[in-house]
mmCIF file of C-alpha atoms in Angstrom:
data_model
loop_
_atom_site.group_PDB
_atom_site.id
_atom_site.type_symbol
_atom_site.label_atom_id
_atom_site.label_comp_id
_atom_site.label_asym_id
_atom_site.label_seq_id
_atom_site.Cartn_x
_atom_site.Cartn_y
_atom_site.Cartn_z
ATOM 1 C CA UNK K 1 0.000 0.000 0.000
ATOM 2 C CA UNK K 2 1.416 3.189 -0.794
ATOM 3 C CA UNK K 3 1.961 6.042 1.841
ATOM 4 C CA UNK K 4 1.683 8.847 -0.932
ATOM 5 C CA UNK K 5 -0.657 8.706 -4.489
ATOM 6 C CA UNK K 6 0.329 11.367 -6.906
ATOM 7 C CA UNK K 7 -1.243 12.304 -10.152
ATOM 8 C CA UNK K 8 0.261 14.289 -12.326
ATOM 9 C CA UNK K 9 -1.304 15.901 -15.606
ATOM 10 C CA UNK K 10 1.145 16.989 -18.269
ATOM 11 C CA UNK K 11 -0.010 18.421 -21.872
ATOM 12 C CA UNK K 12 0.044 16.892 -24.238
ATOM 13 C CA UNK K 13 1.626 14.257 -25.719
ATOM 14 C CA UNK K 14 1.558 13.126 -21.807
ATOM 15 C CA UNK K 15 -2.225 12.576 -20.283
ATOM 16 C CA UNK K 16 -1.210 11.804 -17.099
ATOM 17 C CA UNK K 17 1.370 10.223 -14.898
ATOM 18 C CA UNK K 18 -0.091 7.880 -12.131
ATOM 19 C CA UNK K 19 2.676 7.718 -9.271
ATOM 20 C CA UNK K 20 2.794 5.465 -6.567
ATOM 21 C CA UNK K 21 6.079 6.535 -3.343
ATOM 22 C CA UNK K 22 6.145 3.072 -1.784
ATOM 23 C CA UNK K 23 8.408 2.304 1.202
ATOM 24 C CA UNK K 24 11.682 1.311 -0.916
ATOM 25 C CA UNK K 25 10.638 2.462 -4.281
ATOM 26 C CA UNK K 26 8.580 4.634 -7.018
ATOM 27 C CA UNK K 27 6.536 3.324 -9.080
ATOM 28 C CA UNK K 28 4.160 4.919 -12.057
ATOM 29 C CA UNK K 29 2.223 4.454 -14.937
ATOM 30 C CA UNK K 30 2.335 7.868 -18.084
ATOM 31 C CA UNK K 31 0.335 7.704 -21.050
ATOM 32 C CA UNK K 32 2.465 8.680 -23.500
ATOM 33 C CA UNK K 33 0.713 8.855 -27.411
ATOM 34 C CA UNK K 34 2.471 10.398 -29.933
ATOM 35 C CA UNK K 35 0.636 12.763 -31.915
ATOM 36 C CA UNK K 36 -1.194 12.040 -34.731
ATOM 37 C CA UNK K 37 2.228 10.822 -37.209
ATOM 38 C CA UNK K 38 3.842 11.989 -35.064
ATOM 39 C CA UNK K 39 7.888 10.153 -34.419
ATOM 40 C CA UNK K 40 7.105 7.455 -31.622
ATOM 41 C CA UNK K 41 10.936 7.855 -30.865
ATOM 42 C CA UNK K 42 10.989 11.339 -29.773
ATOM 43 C CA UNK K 43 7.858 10.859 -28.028
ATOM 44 C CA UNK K 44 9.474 7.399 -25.805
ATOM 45 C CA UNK K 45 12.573 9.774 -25.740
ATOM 46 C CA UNK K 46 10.645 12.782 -24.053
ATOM 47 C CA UNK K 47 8.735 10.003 -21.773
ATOM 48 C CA UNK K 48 11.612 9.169 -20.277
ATOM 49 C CA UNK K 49 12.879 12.736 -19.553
ATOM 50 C CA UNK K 50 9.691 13.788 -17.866
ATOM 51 C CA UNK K 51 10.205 10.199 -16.037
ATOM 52 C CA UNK K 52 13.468 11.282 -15.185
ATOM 53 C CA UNK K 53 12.253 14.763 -13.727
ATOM 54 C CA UNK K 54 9.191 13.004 -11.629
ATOM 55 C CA UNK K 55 11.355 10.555 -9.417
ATOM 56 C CA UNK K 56 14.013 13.109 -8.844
ATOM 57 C CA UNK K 57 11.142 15.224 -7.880
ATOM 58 C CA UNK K 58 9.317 12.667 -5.713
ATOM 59 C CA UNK K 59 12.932 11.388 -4.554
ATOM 60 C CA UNK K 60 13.882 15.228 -3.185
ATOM 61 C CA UNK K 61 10.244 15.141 -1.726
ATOM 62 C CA UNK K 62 10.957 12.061 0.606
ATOM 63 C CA UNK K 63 14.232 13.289 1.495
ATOM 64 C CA UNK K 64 12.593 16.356 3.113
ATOM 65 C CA UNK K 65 10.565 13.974 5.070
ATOM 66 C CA UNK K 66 13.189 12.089 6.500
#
C-alpha cells in the first residue's frame, strides 16, 4: 500500500502520470501517445525525460521527510 498517491497531468503528448512513493521504491504508470504521425521515438525519448524529472522530484520530496 502506498503512503503517498500522486497524479500528475502533463499536456500533451503526456495525459497523465499515475505515481505510486512506496516504502523502498517509485513506481508509475504515463500515457504517453504520440501525436497524430507523429515520431514514436521522440515521443518514448521525451517520456523518459519527464520520467526522469518526476522521481528526482518525488525522490527530493521524501528526502525532506526524513
Amino acid at each position: 500500500m502506498p503512503f503517498a498517491h500522486y497524479q500528475v497531468a502533463y499536456e500533451h503528448p503526456f495525459r497523465a502520470a499515475e505515481v505510486n512513493v512506496l516504502d523502498t521504491h517509485i513506481t508509475f504508470e504515463m500515457n504517453a501517445t504520440p501525436e497524430e504521425g507523429g515520431d514514436k521515438d521522440n515521443t518514448l525519448a521525451l517520456a523518459h525525460t519527464h520520467a526522469s524529472r518526476l522521481i528526482d522530484a518525488v525522490n527530493a520530496y521524501l528526502e525532506t521527510r526524513a
